[in-house]
Coordinates of C-alpha atoms in Angstrom, one line a residue:
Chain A
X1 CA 106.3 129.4 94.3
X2 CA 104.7 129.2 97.9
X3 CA 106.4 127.1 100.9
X4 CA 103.4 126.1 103.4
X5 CA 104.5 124.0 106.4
X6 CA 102.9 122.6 108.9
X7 CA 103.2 119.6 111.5
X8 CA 102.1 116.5 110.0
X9 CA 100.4 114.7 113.1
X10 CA 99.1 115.7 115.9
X11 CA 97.1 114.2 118.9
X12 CA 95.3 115.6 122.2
X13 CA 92.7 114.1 124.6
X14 CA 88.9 115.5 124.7
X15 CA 88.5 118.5 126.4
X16 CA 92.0 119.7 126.1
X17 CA 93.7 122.4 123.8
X18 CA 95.5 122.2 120.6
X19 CA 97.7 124.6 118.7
X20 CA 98.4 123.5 115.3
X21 CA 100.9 126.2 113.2
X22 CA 101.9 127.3 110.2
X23 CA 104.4 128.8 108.6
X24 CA 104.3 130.2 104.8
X25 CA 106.8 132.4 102.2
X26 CA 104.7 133.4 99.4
X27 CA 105.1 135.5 96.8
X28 CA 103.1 138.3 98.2
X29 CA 100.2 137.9 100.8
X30 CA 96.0 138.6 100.7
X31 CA 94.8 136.4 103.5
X32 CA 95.6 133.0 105.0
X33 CA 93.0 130.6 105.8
X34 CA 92.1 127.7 108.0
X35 CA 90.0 124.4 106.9
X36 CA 88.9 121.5 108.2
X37 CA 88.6 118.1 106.2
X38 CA 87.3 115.1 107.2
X39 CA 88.5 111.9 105.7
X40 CA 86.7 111.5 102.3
X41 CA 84.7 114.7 102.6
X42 CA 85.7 118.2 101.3
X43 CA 87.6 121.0 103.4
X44 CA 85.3 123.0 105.2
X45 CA 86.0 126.6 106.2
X46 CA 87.1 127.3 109.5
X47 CA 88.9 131.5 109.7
X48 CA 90.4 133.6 107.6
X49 CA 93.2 136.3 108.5
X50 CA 94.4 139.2 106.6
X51 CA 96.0 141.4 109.4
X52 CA 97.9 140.4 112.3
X53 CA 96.0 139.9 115.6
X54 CA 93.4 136.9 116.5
X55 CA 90.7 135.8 115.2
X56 CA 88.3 133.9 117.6
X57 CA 84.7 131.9 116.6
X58 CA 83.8 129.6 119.5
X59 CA 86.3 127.2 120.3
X60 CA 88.8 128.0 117.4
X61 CA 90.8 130.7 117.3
X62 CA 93.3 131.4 114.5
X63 CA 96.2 134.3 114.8
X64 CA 98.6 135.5 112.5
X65 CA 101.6 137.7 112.1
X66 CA 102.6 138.7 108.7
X67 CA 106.1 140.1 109.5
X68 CA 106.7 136.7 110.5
X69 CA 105.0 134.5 108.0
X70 CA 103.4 133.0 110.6
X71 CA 99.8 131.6 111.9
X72 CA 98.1 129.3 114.4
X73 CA 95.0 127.6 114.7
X74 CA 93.8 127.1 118.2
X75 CA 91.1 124.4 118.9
X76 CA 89.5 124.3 122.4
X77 CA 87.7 122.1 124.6
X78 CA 88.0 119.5 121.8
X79 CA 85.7 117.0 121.0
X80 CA 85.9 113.8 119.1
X81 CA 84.4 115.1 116.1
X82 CA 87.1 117.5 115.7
X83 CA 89.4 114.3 114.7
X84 CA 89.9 115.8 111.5
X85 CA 92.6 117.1 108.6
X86 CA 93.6 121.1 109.5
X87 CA 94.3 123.0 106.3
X88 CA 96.5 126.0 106.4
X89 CA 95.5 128.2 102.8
X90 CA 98.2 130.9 101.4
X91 CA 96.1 133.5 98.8
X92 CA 99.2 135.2 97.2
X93 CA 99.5 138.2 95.1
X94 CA 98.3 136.4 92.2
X95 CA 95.1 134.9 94.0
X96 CA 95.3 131.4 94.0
X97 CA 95.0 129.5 97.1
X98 CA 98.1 127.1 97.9
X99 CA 97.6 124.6 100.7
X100 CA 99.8 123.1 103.0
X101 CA 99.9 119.6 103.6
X102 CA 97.8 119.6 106.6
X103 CA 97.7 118.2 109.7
X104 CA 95.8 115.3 110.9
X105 CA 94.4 116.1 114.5
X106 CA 93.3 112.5 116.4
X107 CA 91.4 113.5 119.4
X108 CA 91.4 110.6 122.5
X109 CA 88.9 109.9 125.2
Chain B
X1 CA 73.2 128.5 101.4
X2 CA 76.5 127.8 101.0
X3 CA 76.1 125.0 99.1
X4 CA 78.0 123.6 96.2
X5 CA 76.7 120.5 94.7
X6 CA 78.5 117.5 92.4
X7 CA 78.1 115.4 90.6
X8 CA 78.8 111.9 90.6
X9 CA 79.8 111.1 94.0
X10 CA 81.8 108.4 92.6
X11 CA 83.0 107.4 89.1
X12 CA 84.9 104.4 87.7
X13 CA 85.5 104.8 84.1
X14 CA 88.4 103.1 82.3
X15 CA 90.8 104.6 79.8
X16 CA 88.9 105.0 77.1
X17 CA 85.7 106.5 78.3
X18 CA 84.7 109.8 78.1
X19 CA 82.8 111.0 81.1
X20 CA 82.2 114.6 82.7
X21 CA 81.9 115.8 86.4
X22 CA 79.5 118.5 87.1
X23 CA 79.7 121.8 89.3
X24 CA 76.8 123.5 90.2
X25 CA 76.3 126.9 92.7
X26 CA 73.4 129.0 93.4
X27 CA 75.2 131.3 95.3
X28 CA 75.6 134.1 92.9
X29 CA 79.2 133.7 92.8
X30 CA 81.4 134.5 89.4
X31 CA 84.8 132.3 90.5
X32 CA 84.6 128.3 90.1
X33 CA 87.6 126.2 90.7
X34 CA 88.4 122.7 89.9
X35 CA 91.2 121.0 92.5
X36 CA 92.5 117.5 92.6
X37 CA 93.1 116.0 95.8
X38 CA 95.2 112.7 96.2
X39 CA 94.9 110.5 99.2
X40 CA 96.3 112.4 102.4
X41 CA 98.1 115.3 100.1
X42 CA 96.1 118.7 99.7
X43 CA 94.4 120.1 97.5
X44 CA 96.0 120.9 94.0
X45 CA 94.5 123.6 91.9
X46 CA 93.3 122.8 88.2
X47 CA 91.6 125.4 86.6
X48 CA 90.1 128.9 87.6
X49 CA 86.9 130.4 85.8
X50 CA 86.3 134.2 86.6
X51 CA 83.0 135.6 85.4
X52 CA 82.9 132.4 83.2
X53 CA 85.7 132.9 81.5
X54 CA 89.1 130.7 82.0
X55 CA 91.4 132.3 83.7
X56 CA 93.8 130.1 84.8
X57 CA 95.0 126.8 83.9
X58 CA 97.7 124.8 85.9
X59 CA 99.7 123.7 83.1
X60 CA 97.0 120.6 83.7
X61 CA 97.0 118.1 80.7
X62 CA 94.6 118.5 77.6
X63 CA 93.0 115.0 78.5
X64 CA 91.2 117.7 81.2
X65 CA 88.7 119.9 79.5
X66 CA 86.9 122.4 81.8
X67 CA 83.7 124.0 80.8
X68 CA 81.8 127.0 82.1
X69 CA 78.4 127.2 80.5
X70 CA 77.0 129.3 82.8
X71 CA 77.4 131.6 85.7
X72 CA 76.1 128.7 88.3
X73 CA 78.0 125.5 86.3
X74 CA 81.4 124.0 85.9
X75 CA 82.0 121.2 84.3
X76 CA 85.3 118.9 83.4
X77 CA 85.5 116.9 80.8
X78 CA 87.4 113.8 80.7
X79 CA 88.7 111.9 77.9
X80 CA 91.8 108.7 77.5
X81 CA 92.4 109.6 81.3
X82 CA 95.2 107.6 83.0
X83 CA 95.5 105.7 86.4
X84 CA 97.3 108.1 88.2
X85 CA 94.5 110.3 87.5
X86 CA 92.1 108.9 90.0
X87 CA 91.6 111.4 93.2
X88 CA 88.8 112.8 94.6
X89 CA 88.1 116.3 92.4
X90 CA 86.7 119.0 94.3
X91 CA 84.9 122.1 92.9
X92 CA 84.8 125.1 94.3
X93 CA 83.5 129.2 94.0
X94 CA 83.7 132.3 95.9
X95 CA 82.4 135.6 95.1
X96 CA 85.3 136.2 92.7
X97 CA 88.8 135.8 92.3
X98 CA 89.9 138.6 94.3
X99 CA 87.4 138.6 96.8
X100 CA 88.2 138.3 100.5
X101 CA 85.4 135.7 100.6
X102 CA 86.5 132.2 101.2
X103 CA 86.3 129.0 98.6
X104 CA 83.5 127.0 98.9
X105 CA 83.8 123.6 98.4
X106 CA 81.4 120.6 97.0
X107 CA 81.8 117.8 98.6
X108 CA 83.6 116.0 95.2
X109 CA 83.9 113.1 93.2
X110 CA 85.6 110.1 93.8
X111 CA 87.8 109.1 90.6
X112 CA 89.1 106.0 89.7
X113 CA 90.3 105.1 86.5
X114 CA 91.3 101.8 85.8

């Protein structure tokens, strides 16, 4: 099975930066992936990683290291609307996509 | 366009009914998922269609019937459904299975059974 962990909660004032990780054992490994998901709404995509290094589009970045089982997603210069769910997504060998449990960004003025 | 589209936003059916969600993508994509997402858990895979044919099932119970008439639909059937069975059921599709495209999701319906 797949073990996907990340912080449940996490909170930050506008304009600052937050770094929300995750860790993952899978069996096997073709990509990770970051959504977002607002309350009621459906996950929206955010970066995907399959080699190590960083991935950066605007103000989220997302890195990961495979020898490590390990990723972060990096938010900048956040805004309220980035008050939001953050998914971490596992594809493993066998191509499904398991999802951690997410954690729930509140951004303060 | 990135869009998927569903269909109902919301449903209230009780255990008896028989009702069916619907998936639809224009996006020329040949994978279509069904999740289940309870309140503040994440998503939970259902079913996989690849080149509209089933190709995995998630041990989910019969009383969930998915259908794949077409390369652009996806439905699921529902029949003698239970409480616990209300969430919010997302669809999504990618290029295919084994694609390093992402899932694209619909934005879902809202189940409740009562």
């Amino acid at each position: 099975g797949q073990n996907i962990d990340q912080p449940t909660e996490m909170t930050a004032t506008e304009g600052a930066i937050v770094q929300i990780n995750c860790t993952y054992q899978t069996s096997g490994f073709n990509g990770l992936f970051w959504y977002q998901q607002h309350a009621g709404e459906a996950p929206t995509f955010l970066s995907y990683n399959v080699l190590d290094g960083l991935e950066e589009k605007g103000r989220f970045s997302s890195f990961l290291s495979r020898s490590k089982g390990y990723s972060y997603l990096l938010l900048k210069e956040l805004q309220m609307k980035d008050s939001a769910s953050y998914l971490c997504a596992v594809r493993a060998n066998d191509y499904k996509l398991s999802f951690g449990a997410g954690t729930t960004v509140t951004v303060r003025a | 366009d990135t869009e998927v589209t569903q269909t109902p936003k919301h449903l209230v059916m009780g255990m008896t009914n028989k009702k069916s969600l619907k998936c639809e993508q224009h996006m020329g994509h040949r994978a279509m998922y069904w999740y289940k997402q309870k309140a503040k858990k994440p998503p939970e895979l259902m079913f996989v269609y690849s080149y509209e044919k089933l190709s995995i099932n998630e041990s989910v119970p019969s009383r969930f019937s998915p259908e794949c008439p077409n390369s652009s639909l996806l439905n699921l059937h529902l029949h003698a459904l239970q409480p616990e069975d209300s969430a919010l059921y997302l669809c999504a599709s990618s290029q295919d299975p084994r694609s390093q495209e992402t899932q694209y999701f619909g934005p879902g319906t809202r189940l409740l059974v009562l």
